[in-house]
PDB file of C-alpha atoms in Angstrom:
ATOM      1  CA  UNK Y1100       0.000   0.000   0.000  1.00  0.00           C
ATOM      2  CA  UNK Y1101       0.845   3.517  -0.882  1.00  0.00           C
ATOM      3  CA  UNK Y1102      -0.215   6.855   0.918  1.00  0.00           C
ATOM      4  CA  UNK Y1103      -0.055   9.452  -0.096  1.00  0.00           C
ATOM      5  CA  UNK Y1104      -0.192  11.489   2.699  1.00  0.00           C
ATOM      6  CA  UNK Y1105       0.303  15.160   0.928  1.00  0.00           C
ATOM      7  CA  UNK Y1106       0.968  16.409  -2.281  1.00  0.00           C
ATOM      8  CA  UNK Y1107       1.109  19.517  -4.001  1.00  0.00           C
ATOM      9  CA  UNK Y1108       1.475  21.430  -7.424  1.00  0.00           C
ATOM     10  CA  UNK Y1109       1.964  25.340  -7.702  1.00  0.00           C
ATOM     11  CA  UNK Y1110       1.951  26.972 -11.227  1.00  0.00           C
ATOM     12  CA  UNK Y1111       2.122  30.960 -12.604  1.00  0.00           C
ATOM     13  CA  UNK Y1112      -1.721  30.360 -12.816  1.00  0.00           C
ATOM     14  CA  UNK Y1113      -2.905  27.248 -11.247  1.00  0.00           C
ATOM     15  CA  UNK Y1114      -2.779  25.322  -8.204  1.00  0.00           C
ATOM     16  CA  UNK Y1115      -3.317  21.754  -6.899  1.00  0.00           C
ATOM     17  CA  UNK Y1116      -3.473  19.478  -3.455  1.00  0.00           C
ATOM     18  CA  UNK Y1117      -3.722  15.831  -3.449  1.00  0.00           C
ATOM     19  CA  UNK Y1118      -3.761  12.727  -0.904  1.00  0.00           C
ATOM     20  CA  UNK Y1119      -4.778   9.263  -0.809  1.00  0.00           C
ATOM     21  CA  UNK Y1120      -4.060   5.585  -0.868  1.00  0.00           C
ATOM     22  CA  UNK Y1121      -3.021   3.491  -3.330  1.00  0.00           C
ATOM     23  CA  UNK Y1122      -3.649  -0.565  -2.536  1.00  0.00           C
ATOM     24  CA  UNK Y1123      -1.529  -1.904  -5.420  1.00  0.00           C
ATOM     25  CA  UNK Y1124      -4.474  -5.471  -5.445  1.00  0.00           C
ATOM     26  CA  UNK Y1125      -6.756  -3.272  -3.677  1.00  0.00           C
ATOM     27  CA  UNK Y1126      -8.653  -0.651  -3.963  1.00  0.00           C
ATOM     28  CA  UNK Y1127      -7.918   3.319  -5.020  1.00  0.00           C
ATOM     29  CA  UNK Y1128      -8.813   6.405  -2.813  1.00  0.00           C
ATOM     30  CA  UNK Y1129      -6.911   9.372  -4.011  1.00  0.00           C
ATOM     31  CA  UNK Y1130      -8.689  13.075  -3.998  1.00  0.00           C
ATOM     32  CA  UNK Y1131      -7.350  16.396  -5.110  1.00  0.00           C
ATOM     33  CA  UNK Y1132      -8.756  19.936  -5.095  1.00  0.00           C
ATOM     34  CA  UNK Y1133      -7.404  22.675  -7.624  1.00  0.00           C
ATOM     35  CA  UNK Y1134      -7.649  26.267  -8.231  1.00  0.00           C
ATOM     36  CA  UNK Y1135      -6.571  28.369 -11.895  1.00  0.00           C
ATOM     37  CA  UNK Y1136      -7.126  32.422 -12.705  1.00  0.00           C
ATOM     38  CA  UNK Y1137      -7.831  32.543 -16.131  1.00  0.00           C
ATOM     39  CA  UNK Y1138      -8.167  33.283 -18.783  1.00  0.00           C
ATOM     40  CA  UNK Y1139      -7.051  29.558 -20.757  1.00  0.00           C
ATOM     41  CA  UNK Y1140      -8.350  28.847 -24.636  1.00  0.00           C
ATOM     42  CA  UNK Y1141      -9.380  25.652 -25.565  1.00  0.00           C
ATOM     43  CA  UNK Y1142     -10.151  25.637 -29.346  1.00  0.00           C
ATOM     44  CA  UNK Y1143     -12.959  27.438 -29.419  1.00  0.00           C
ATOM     45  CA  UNK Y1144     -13.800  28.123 -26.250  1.00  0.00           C
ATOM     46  CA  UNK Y1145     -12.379  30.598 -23.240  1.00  0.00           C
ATOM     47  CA  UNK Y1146     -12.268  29.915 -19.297  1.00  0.00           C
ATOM     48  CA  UNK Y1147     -12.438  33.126 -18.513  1.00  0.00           C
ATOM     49  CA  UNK Y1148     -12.141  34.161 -14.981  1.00  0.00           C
ATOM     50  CA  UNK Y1149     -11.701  31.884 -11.829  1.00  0.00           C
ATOM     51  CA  UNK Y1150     -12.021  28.541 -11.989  1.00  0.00           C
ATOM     52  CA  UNK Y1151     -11.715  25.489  -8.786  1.00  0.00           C
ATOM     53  CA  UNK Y1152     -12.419  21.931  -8.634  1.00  0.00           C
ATOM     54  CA  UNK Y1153     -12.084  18.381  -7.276  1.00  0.00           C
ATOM     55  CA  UNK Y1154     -10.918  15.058  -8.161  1.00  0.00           C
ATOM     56  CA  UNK Y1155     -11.349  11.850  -6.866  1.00  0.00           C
ATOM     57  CA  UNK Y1156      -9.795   8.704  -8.436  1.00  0.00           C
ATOM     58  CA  UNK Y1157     -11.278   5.032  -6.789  1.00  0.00           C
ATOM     59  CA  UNK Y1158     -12.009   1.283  -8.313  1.00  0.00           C
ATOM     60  CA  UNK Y1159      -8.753  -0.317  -8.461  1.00  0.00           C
ATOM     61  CA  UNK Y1160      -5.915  -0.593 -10.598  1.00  0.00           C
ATOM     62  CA  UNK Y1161      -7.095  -2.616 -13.489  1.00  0.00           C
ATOM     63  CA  UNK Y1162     -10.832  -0.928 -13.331  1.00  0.00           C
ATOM     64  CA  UNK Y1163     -10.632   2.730 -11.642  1.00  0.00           C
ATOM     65  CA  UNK Y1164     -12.948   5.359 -11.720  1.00  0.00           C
ATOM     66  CA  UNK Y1165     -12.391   9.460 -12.262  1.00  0.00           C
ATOM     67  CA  UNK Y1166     -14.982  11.713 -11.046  1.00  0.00           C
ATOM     68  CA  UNK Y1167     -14.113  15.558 -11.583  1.00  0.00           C
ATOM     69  CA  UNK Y1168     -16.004  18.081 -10.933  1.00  0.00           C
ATOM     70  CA  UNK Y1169     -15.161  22.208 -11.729  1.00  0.00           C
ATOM     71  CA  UNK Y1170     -16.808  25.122 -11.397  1.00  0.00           C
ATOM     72  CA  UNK Y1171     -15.935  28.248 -14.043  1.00  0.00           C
ATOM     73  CA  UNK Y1172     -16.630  32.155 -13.487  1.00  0.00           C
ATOM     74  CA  UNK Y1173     -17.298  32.167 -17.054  1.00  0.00           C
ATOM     75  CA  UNK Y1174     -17.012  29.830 -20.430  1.00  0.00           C
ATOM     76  CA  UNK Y1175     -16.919  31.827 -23.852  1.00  0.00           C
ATOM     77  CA  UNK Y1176     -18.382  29.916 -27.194  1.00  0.00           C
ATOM     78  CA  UNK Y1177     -18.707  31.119 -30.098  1.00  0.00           C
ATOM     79  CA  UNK Y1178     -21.930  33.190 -30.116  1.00  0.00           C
ATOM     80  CA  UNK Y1179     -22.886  32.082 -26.520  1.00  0.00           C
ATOM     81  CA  UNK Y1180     -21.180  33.302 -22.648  1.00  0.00           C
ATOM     82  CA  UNK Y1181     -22.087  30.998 -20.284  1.00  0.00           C
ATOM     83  CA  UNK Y1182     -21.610  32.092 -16.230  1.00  0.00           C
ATOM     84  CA  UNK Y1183     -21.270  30.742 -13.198  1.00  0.00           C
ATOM     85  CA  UNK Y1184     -20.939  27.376 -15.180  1.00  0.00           C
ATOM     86  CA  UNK Y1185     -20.582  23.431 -12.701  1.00  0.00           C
ATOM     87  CA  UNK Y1186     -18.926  20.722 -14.880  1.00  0.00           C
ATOM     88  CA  UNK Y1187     -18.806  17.220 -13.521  1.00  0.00           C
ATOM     89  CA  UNK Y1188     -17.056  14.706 -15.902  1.00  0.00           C
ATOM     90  CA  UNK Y1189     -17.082  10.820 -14.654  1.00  0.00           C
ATOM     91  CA  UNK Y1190     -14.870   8.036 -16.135  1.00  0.00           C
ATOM     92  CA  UNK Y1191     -15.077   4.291 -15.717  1.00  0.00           C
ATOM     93  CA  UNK Y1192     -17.792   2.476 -13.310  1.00  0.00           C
ATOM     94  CA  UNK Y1193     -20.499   2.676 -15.739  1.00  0.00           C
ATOM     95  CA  UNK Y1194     -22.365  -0.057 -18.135  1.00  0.00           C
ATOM     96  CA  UNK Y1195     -20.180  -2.534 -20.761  1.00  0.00           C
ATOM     97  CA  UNK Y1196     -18.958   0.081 -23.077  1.00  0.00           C
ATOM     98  CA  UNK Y1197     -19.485   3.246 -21.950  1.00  0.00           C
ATOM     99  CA  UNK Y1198     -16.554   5.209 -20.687  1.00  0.00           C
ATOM    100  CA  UNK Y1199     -18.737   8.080 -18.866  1.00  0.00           C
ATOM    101  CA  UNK Y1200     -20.725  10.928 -18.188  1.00  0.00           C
ATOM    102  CA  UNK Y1201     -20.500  14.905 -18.443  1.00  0.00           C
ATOM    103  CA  UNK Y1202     -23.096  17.239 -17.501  1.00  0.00           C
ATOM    104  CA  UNK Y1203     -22.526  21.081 -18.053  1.00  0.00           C
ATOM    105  CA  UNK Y1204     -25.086  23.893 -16.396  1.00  0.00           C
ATOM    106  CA  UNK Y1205     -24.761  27.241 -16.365  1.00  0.00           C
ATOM    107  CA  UNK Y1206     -26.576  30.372 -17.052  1.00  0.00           C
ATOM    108  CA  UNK Y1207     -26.766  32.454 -20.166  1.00  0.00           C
ATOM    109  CA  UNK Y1208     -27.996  35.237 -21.326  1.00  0.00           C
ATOM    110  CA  UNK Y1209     -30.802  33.365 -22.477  1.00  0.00           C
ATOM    111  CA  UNK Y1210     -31.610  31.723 -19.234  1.00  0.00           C
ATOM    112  CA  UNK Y1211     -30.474  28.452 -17.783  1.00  0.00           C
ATOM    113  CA  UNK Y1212     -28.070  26.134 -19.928  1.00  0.00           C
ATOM    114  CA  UNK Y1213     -27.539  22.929 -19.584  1.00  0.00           C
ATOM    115  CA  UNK Y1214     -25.928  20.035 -21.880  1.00  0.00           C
ATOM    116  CA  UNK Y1215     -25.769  16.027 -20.518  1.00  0.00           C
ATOM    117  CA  UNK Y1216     -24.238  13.040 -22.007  1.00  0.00           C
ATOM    118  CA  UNK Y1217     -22.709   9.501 -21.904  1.00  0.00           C
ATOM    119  CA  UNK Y1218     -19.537   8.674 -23.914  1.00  0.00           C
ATOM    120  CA  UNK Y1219     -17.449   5.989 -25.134  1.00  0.00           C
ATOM    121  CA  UNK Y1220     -13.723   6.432 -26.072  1.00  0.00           C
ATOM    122  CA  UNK Y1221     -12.536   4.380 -28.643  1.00  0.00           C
ATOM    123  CA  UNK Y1222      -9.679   4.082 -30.815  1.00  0.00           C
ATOM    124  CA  UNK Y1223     -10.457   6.046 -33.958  1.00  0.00           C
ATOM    125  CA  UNK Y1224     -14.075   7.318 -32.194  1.00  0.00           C
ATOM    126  CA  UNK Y1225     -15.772   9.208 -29.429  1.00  0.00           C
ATOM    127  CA  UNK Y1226     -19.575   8.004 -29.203  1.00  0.00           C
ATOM    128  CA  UNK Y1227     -22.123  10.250 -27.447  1.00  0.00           C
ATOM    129  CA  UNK Y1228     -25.538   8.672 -26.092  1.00  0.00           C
ATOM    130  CA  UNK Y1229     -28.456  10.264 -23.901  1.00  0.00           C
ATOM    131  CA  UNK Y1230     -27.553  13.608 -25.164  1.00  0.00           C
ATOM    132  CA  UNK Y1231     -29.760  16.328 -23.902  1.00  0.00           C
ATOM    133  CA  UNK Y1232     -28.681  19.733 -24.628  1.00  0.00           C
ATOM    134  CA  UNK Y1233     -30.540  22.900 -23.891  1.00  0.00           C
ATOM    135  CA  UNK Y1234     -29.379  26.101 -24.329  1.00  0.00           C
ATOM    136  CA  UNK Y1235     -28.866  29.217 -26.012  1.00  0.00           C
ATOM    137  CA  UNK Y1236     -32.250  28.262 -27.927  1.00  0.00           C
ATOM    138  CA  UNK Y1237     -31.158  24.575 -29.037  1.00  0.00           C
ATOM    139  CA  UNK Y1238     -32.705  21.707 -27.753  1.00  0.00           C
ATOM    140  CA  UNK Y1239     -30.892  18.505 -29.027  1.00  0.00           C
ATOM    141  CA  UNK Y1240     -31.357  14.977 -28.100  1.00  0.00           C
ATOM    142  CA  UNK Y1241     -30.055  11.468 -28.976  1.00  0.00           C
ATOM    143  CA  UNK Y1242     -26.716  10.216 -30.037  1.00  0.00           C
ATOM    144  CA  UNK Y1243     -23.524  10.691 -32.322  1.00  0.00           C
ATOM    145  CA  UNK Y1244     -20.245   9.009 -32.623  1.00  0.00           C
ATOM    146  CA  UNK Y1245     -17.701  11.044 -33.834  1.00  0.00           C
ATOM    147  CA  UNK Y1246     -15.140   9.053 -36.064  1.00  0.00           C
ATOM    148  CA  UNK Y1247     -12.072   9.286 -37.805  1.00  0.00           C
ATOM    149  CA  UNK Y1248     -13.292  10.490 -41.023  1.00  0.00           C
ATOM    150  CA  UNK Y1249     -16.478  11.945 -39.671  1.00  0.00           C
ATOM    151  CA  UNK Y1250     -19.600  11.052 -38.444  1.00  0.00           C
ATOM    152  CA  UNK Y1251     -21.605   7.964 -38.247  1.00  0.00           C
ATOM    153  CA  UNK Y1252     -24.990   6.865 -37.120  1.00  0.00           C
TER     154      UNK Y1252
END
C-alpha cells in the first residue's frame, strides 16, 4: 500500500493538493482539489475568470474510476457566454462500453443552460448517447459518434 499522505502542485496560474491511498491489489482512494485564474483557450472556447475543482480517483488498478467536478466564473463559445458554469465529468464504473458521463449547467444570457451526455472512447471514435442539450435556444437529443473520417450513425 501507498499513501499518499500530501501532495502539491503550484503553477504561474494554477494550483493543486492531493492525498490518498493506493492498494496496489486493492482498492484506489486518491482526492485532489485545484484552483486556476484565467483566462485559458481551448479551441474554441475561453475559461475566462476563476475557476476550482475536485478530483477523486477510486475502483482499483485494473478498473478505476475518475470523477471531476469544476466550477468556471465564465465559459466563452462562439456566439454564446455561459456564467457561473458546474462541470462534472465521470470516467469508468459505468455499463459494458461506456466510458462516462459529463453534464454542463450554467446560465446564459438566455436563461439556464444545460448540456448532458454519456460517452465511449474508442480508438479512432468518441460516441455520445443520452444527449440532452438545452441552451442558447437549441434543444438537441439522442446520439452521435464522432469518427475518424467523420460522423456515423
Amino acid at each position: 500500500m501507498l499513501i499518499l499522505e500530501t501532495a502539491a502542485l503550484t503553477g504561474k496560474a494554477a494550483s493543486a493538493k492531493g492525498r490518498g491511498t493506493l492498494h496496489l491489489a486493492g482498492p484506489l482512494d486518491l482526492a485532489a482539489v485545484w484552483i486556476a485564474h484565467g483566462p485559458f483557450d481551448a479551441g474554441p472556447l475561453t475559461l475566462a475568470g476563476d475557476a476550482k475543482g475536485s478530483a477523486q480517483l477510486g475502483g482499483t488498478l485494473l478498473h478505476p474510476t475518475a470523477r471531476l467536478n469544476a466550477h468556471f466564473d465564465r465559459v466563452e463559445l462562439p456566439q454564446l457566454a455561459l456564467n457561473d458554469a458546474s462541470v462534472a465529468l465521470t470516467f469508468g464504473g459505468l455499463d459494458a462500453g461506456h466510458g462516462g458521463t459529463l453534464a454542463v449547467h450554467a446560465a446564459s444570457a438566455y436563461g439556464p443552460a444545460s448540456a448532458t451526455t454519456r460517452f465511449a472512447l474508442a480508438k479512432d471514435s468518441l460516441a455520445l448517447d443520452q444527449i440532452a442539450l438545452d441552451a442558447g435556444g437549441l434543444k438537441l437529443k439522442g446520439a452521435l459518434t464522432l469518427a475518424r473520417g467523420g460522423l456515423t450513425d
